[in-house]
mmCIF file of C-alpha atoms and ligand atoms in Angstrom:
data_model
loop_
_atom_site.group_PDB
_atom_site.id
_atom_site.type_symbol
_atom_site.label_atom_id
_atom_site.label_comp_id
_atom_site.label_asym_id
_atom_site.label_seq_id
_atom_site.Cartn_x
_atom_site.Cartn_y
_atom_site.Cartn_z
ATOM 1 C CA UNK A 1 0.000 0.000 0.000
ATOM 2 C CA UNK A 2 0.883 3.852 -0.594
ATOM 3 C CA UNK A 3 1.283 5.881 1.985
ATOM 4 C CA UNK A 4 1.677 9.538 1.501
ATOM 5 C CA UNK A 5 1.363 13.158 3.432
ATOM 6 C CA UNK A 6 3.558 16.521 3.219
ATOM 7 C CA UNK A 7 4.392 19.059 5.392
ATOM 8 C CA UNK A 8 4.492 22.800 4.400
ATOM 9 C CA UNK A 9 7.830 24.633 5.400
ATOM 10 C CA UNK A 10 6.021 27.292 7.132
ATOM 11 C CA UNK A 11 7.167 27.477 10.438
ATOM 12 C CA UNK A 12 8.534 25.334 13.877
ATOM 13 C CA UNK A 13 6.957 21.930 14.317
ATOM 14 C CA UNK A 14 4.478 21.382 16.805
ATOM 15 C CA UNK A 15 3.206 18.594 18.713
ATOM 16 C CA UNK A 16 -0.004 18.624 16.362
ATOM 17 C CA UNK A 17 1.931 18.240 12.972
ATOM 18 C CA UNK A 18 4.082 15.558 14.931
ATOM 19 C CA UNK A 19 1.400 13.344 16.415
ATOM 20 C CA UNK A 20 -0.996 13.866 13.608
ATOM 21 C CA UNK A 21 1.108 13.341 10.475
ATOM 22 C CA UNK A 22 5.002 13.121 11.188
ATOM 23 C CA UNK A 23 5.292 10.103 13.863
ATOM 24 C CA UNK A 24 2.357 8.227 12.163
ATOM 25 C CA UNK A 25 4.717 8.638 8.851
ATOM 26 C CA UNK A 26 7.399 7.145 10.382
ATOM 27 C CA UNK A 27 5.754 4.297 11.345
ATOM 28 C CA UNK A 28 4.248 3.295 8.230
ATOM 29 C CA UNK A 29 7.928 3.273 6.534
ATOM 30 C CA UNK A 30 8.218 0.108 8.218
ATOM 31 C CA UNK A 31 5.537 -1.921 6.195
ATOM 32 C CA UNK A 32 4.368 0.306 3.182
ATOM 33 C CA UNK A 33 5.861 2.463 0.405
ATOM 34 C CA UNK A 34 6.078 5.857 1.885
ATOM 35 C CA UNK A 35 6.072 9.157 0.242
ATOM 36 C CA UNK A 36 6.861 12.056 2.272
ATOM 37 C CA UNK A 37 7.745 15.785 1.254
ATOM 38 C CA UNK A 38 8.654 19.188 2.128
ATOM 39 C CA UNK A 39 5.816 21.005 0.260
ATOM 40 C CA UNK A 40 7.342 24.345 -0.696
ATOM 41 C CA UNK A 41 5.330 25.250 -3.757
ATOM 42 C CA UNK A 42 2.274 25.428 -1.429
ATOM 43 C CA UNK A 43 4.141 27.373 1.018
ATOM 44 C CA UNK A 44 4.678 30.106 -1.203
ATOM 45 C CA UNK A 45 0.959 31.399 -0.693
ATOM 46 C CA UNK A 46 1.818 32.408 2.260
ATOM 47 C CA UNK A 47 5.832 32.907 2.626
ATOM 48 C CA UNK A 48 6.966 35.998 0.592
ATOM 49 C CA UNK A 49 10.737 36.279 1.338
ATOM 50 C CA UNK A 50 12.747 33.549 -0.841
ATOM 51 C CA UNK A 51 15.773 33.420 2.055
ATOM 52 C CA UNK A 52 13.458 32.558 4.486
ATOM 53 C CA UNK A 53 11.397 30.204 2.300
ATOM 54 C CA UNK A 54 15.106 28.362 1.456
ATOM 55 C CA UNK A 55 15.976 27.878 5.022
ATOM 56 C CA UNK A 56 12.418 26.545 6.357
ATOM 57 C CA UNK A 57 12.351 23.936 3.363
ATOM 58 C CA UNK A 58 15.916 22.901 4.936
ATOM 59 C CA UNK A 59 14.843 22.955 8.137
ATOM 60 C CA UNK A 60 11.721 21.202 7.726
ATOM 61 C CA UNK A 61 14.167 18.283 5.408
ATOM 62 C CA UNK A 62 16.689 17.857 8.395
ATOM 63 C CA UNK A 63 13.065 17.847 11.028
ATOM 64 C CA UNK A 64 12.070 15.016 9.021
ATOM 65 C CA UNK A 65 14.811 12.813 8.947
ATOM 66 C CA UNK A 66 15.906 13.548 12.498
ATOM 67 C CA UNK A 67 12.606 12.608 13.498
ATOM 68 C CA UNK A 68 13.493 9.426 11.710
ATOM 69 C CA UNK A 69 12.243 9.081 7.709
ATOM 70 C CA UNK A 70 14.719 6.521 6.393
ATOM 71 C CA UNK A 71 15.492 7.855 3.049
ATOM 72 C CA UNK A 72 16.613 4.443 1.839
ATOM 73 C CA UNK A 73 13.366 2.547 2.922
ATOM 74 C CA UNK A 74 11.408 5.852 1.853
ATOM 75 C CA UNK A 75 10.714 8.767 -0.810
ATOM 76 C CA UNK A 76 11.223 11.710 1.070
ATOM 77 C CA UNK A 77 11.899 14.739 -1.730
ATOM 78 C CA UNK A 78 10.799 17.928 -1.660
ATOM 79 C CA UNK A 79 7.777 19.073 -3.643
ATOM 80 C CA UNK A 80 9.475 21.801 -6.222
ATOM 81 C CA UNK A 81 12.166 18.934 -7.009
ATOM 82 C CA UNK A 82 9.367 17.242 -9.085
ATOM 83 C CA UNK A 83 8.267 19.595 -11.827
ATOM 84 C CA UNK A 84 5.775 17.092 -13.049
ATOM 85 C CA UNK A 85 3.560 18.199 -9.943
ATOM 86 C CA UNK A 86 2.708 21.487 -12.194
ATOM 87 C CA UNK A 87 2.085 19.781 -15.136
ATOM 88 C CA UNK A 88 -0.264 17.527 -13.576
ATOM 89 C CA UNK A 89 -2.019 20.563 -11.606
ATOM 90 C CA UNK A 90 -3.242 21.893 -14.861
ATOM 91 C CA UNK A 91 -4.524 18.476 -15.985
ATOM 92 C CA UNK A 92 -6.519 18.355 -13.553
ATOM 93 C CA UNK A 93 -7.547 22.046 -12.644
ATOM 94 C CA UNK A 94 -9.554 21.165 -16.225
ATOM 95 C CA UNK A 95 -11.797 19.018 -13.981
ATOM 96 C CA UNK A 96 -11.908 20.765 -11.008
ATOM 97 C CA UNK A 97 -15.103 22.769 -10.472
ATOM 98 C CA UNK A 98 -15.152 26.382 -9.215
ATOM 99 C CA UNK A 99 -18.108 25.576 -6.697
ATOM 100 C CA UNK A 100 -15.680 22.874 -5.229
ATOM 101 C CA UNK A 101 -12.853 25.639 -4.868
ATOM 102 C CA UNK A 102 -15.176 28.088 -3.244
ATOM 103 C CA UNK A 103 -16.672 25.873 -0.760
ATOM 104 C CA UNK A 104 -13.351 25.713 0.662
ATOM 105 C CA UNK A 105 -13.313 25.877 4.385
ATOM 106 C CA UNK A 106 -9.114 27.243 4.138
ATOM 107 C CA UNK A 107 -9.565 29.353 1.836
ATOM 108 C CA UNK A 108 -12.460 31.002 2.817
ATOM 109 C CA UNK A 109 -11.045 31.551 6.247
ATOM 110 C CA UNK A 110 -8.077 32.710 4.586
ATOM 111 C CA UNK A 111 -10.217 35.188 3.077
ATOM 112 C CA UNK A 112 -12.079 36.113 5.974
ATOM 113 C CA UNK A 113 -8.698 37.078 8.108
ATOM 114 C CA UNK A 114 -7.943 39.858 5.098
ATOM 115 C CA UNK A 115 -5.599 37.930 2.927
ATOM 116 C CA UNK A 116 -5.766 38.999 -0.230
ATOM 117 C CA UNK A 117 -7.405 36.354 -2.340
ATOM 118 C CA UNK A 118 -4.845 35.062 -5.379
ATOM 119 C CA UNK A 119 -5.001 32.452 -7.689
ATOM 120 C CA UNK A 120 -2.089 30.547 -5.652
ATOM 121 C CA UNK A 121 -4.634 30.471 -2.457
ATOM 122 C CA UNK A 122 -7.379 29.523 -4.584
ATOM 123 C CA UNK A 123 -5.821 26.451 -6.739
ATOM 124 C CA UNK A 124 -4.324 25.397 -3.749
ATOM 125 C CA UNK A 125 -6.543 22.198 -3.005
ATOM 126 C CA UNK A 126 -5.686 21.437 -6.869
ATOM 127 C CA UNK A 127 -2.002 21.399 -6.407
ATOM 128 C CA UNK A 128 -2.098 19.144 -3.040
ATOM 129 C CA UNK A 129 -4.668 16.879 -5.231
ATOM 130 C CA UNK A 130 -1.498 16.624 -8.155
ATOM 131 C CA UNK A 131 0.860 15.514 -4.857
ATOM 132 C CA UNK A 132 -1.426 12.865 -4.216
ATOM 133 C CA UNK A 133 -2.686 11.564 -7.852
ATOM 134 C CA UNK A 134 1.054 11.506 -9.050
ATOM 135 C CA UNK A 135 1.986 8.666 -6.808
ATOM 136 C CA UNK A 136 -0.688 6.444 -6.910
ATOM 137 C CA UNK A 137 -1.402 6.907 -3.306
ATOM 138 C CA UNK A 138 -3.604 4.823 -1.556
ATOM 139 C CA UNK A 139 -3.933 6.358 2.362
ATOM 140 C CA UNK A 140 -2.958 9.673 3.381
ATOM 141 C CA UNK A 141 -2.465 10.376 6.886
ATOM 142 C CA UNK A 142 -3.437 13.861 7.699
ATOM 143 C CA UNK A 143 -4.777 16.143 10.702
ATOM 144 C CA UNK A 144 -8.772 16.560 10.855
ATOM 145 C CA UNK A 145 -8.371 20.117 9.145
ATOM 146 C CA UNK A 146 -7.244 18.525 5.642
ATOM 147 C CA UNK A 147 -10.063 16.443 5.121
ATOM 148 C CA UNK A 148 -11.985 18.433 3.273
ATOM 149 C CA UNK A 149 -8.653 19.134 1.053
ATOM 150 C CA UNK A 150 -8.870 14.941 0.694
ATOM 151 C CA UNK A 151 -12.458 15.194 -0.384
ATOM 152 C CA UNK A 152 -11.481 17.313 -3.066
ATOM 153 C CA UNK A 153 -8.668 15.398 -3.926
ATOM 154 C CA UNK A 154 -11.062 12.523 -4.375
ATOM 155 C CA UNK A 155 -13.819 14.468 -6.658
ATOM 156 C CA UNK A 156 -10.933 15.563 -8.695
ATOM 157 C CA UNK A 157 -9.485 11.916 -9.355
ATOM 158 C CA UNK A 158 -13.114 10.647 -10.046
ATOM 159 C CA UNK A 159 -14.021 13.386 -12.001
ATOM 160 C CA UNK A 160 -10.701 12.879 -14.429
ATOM 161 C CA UNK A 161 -11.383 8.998 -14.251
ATOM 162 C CA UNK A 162 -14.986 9.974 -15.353
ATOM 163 C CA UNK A 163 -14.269 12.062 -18.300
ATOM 164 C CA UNK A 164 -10.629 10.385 -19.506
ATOM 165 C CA UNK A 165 -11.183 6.674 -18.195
ATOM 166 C CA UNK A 166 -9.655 5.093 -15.070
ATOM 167 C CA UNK A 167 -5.999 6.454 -14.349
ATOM 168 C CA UNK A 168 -5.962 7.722 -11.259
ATOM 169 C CA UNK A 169 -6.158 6.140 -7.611
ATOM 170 C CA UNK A 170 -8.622 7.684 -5.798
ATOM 171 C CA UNK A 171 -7.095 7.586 -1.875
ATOM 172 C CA UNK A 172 -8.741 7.596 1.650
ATOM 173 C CA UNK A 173 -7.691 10.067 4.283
ATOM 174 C CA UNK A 174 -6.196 8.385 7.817
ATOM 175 C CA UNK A 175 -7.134 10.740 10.660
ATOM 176 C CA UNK A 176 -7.762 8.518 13.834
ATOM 177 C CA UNK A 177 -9.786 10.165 16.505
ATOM 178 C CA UNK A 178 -6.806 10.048 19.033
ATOM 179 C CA UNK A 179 -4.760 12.861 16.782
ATOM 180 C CA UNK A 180 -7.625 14.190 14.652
ATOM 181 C CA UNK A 181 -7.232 17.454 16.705
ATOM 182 C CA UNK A 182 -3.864 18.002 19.090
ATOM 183 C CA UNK A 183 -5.350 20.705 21.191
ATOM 184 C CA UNK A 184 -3.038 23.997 21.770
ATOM 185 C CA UNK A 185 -2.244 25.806 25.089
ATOM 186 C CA UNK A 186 -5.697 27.510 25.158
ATOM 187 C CA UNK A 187 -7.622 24.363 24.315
ATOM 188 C CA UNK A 188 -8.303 24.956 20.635
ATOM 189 C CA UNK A 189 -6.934 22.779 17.457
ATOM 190 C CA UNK A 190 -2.468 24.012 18.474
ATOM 191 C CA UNK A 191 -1.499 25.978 15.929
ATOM 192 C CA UNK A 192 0.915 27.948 13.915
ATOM 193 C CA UNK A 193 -0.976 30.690 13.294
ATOM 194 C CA UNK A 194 -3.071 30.982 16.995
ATOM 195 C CA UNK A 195 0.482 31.252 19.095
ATOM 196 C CA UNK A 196 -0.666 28.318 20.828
ATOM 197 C CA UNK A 197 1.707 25.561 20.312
ATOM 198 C CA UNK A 198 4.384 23.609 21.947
ATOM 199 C CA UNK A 199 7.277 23.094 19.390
ATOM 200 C CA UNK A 200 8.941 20.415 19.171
ATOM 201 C CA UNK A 201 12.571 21.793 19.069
ATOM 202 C CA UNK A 202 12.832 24.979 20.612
ATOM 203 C CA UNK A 203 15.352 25.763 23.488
ATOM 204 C CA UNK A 204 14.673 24.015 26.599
ATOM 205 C CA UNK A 205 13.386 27.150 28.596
ATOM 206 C CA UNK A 206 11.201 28.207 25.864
ATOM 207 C CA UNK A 207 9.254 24.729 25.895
ATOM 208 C CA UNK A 208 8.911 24.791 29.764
ATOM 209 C CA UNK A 209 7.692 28.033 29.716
ATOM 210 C CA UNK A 210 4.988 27.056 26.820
ATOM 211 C CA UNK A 211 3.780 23.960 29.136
ATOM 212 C CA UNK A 212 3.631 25.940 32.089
ATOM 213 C CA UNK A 213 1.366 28.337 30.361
ATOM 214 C CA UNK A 214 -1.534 25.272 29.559
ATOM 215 C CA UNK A 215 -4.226 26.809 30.440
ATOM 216 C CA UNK A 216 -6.395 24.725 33.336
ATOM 217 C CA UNK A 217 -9.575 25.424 34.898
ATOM 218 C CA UNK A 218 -9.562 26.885 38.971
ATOM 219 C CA UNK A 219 -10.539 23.657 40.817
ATOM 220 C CA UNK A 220 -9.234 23.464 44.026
ATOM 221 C CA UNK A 221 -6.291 21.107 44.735
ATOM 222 C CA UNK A 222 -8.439 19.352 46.915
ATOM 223 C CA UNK A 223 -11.065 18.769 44.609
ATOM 224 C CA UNK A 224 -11.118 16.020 41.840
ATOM 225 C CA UNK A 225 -10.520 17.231 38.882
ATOM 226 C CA UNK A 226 -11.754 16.223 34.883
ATOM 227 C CA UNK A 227 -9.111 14.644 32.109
ATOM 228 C CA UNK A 228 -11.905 14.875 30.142
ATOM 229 C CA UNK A 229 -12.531 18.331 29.853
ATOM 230 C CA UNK A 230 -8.662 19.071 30.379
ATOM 231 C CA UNK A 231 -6.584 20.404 27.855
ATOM 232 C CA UNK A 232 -3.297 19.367 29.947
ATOM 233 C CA UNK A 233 -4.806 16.096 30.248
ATOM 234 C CA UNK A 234 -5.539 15.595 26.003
ATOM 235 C CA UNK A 235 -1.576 16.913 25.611
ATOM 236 C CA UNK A 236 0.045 14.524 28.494
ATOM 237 C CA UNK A 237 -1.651 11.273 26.882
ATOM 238 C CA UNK A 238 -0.022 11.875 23.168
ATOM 239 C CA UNK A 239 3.167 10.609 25.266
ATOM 240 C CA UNK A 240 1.301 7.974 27.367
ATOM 241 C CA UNK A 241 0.420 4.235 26.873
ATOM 242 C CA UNK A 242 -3.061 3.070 27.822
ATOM 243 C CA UNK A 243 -1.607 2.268 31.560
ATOM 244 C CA UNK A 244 -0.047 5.400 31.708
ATOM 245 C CA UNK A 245 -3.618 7.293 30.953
ATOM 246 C CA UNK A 246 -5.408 5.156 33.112
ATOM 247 C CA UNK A 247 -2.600 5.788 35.400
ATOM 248 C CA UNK A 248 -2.839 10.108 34.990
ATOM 249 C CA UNK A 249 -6.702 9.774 35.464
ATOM 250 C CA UNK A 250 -6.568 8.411 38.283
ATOM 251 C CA UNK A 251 -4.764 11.639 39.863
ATOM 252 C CA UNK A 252 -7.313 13.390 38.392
ATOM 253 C CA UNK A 253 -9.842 11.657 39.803
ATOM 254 C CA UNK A 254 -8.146 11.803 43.518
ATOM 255 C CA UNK A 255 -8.202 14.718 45.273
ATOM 256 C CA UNK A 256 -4.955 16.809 45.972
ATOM 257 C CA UNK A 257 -3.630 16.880 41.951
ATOM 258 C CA UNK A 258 -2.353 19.939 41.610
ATOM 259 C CA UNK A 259 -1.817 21.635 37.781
ATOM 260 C CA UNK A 260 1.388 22.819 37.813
ATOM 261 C CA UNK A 261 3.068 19.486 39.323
ATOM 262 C CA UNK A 262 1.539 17.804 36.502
ATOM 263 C CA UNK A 263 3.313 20.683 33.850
ATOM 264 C CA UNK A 264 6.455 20.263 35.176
ATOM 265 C CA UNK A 265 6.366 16.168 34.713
ATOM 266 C CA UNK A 266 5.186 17.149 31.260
ATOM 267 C CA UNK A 267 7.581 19.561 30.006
ATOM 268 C CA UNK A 268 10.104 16.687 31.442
ATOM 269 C CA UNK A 269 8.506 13.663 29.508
ATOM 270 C CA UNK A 270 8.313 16.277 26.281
ATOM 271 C CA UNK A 271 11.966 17.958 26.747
ATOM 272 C CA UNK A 272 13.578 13.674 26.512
ATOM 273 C CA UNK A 273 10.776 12.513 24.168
ATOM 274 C CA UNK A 274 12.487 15.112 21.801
ATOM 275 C CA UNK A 275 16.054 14.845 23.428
ATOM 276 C CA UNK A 276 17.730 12.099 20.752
ATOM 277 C CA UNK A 277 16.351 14.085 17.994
ATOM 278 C CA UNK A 278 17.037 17.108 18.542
ATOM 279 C CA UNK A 279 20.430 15.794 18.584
ATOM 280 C CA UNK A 280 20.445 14.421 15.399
ATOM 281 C CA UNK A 281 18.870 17.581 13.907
ATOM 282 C CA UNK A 282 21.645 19.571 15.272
ATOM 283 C CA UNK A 283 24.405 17.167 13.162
ATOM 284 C CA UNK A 284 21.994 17.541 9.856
ATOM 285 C CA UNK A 285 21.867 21.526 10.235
ATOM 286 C CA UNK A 286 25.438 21.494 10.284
ATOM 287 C CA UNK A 287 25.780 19.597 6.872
ATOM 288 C CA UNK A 288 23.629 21.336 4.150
ATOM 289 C CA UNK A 289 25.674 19.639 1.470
ATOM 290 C CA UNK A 290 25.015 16.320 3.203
ATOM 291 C CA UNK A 291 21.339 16.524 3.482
ATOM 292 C CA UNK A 292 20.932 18.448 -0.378
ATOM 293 C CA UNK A 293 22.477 15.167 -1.757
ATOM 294 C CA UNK A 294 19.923 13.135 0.752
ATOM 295 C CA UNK A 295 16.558 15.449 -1.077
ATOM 296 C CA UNK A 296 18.185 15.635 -4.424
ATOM 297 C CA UNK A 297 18.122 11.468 -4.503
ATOM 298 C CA UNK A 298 14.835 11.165 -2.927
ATOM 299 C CA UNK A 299 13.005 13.531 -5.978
ATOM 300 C CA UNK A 300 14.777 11.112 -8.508
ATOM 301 C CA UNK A 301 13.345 8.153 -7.134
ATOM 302 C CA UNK A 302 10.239 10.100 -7.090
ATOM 303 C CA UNK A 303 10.684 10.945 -10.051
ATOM 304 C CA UNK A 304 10.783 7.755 -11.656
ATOM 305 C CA UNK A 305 6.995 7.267 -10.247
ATOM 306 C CA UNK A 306 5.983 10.333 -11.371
ATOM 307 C CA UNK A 307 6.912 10.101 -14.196
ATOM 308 C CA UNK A 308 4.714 7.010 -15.222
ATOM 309 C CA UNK A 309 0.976 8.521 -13.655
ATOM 310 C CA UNK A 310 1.955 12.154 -15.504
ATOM 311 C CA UNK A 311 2.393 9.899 -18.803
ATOM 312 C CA UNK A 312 -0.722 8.424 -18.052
ATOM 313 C CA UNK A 313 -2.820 11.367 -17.516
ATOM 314 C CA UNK A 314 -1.162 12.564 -20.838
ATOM 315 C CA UNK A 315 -2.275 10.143 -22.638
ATOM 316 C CA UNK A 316 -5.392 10.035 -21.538
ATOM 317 C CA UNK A 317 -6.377 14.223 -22.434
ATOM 318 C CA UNK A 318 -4.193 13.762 -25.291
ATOM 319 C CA UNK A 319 -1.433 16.334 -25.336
ATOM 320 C CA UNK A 320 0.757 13.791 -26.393
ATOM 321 C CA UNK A 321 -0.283 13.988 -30.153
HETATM 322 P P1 ADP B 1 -0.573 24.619 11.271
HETATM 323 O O1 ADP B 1 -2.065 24.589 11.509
HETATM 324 O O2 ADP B 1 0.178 24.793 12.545
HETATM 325 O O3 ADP B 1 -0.186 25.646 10.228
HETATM 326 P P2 ADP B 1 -0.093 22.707 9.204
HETATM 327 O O4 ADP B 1 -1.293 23.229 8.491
HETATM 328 O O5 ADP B 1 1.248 23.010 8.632
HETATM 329 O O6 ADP B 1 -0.160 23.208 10.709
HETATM 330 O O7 ADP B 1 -0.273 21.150 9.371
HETATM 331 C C1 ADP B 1 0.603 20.130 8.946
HETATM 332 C C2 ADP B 1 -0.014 18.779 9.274
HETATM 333 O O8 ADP B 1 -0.229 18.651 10.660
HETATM 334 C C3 ADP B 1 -1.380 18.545 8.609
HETATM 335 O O9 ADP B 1 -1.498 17.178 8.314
HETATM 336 C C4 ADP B 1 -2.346 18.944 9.682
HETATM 337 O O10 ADP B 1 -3.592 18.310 9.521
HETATM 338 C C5 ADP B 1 -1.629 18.458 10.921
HETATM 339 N N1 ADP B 1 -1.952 19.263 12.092
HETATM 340 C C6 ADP B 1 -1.550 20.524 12.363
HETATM 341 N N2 ADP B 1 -2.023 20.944 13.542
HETATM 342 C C7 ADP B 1 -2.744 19.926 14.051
HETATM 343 C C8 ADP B 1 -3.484 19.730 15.262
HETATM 344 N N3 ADP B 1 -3.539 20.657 16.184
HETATM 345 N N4 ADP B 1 -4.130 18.559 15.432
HETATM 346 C C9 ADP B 1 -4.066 17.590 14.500
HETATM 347 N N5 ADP B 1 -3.369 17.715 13.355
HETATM 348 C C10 ADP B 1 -2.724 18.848 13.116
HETATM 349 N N1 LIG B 2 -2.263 21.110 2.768
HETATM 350 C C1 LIG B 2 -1.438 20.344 3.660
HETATM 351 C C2 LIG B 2 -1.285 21.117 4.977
HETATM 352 O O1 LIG B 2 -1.409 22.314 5.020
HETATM 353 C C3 LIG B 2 -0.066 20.080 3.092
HETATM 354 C C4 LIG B 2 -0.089 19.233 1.869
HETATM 355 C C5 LIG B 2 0.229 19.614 0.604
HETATM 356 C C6 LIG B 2 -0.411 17.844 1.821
HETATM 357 N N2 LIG B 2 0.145 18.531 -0.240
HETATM 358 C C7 LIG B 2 -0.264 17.446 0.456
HETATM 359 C C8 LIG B 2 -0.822 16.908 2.774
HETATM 360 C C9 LIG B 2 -0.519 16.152 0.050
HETATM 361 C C10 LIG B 2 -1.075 15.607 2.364
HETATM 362 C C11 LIG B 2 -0.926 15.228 1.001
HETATM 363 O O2 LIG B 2 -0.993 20.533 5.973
#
């Protein structure tokens, strides 16, 4: 089976993007064909300045294969290394409906916080449909806020199988419940763009300071207290096994737990979850040359399968007179 999900190169990682999409990666490397990229060509919708676009495309490649994408085992490229993504995007743009585009819950809250509406923004669910279609992928592991870019996806591969004949795979999202929606400090979806996430590499101060500032509700210590309703609660159990939760809601449900104990044995667990690779990121950083000839391998290999779906859908419209 085909697995395949990208990250864009917009920022620091955060416990969502890890536990949602990047660790769930990783562990399908083990018994599927992975595809994995750095998706820069959707980043530039909203990244403006090319130096800083360049060094969070890096950053995000040495992230990913600290955090342990094998690039033997794997493809792990980065999106603008594969030209034939474009091509493919205006294949299928030819079958992509404007209704479907401007039902789009991004884009219309993209709109709604004043960003000026271009055609980048707009064609955006087309492009991420090409990055899916061109490798034949069958799952795609994702946070809850990219299903509806999925459901596109999948309208646009039935609707080109529908008017060209069957080329394309149409693929199924993977969003479990567990990591469907990491919640932030304040309690809402964590996010880049609310200030309300706990990254996975910054400085050791900067995390502790980001778990102490969960935000809890005022029961007493010496009441019981609810994991259910607890935002410190939903962030602790991404790092616990089932006896470990059962274990934490137990102190809940005993009197005496007090909030900020509980952050502290948090920021701990997070700051040596991280420890080894952060490590290993710092060694990658340090050799650009290293990890260039690392992406530039991965797009040729990715390349390769590209190569035969873009032929394909070629064919099939027939601009390959
Ligand atoms: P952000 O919202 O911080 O900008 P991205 O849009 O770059 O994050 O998300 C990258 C991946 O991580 C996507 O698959 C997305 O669904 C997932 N993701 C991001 N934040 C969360 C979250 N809080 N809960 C679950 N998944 C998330
Ligand atoms: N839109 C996705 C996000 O913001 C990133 C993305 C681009 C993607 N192409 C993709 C995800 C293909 C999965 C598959 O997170």
């Amino acid at each position: 089976m085909r697995v395949l999900s990208g990250i864009q190169p917009s920022g620091n990682l955060h416990l969502g993007n890890y536990f949602a999409m990047m660790k769930r990666m990783i562990d399908y490397q083990e018994h599927h064909t992975l595809f994995c990229f750095v998706v820069n060509l959707h980043a530039l919708t909203s990244v403006f300045e090319a130096q800083k676009l360049r060094e969070n495309t890096f950053a995000a490649c040495c992230d990913f294969l600290a955090l342990g994408i094998d690039p033997e085992k794997s493809y792990f490229y980065v999106q603008s290394d594969v030209p034939e993504v474009t091509e493919l995007t205006w294949l299928l743009s030819n079958v992509t409906p404007m209704g479907l585009l401007e039902r789009g819950h991004s884009y219309k809250d993209k709109l709604a916080k004043g960003i000026p509406a271009n055609h980048g923004l707009f064609a955006y669910p087309v492009l991420m449909a090409a990055d899916i279609l061109l490798y034949g992928a069958d799952i795609v592991p994702v946070g809850k806020d990219q299903k509806q870019h999925l459901e596109m996806t999948r309208d646009i591969a039935i609707r080109f199988n529908q008017t060209y004949g069957e080329v394309f795979v149409v693929p199924e999202p993977d969003i479990p419940d567990s990591v469907a929606m990491v919640p932030g400090l304040d309690g809402q979806k964590m996010s880049k763009s609310y200030g309300n996430t706990i990254d996975i590499f910054s400085p050791e101060n900067v995390m502790k300071k980001r778990v102490m500032s969960i935000v809890t509700d005022a029961t007493p210590v010496e009441a019981p207290k609810n994991p259910d309703t607890c935002n410190l609660f939903a962030i602790y159990s991404l790092f616990l096994d089932e006896a470990g939760r059962k274990e934490l809601r137990a102190r809940y449900l005993a009197p005496g737990l007090k909030y900020g104990e509980v952050k502290k044995e948090l920021a701990e667990v997070i700051w040596n979850y991280f420890a080894p690779y952060r490590q290993r990121r710092d060694e990658l950083m340090k050799d650009p040359e290293g990890v260039h000839r690392i992406m530039q391998r991965g797009a040729e290999k990715a390349r390769a399968v590209a190569a035969h779906y873009l032929e394909a859908a070629r064919h099939a419209t027939g601009i390959d007179y």
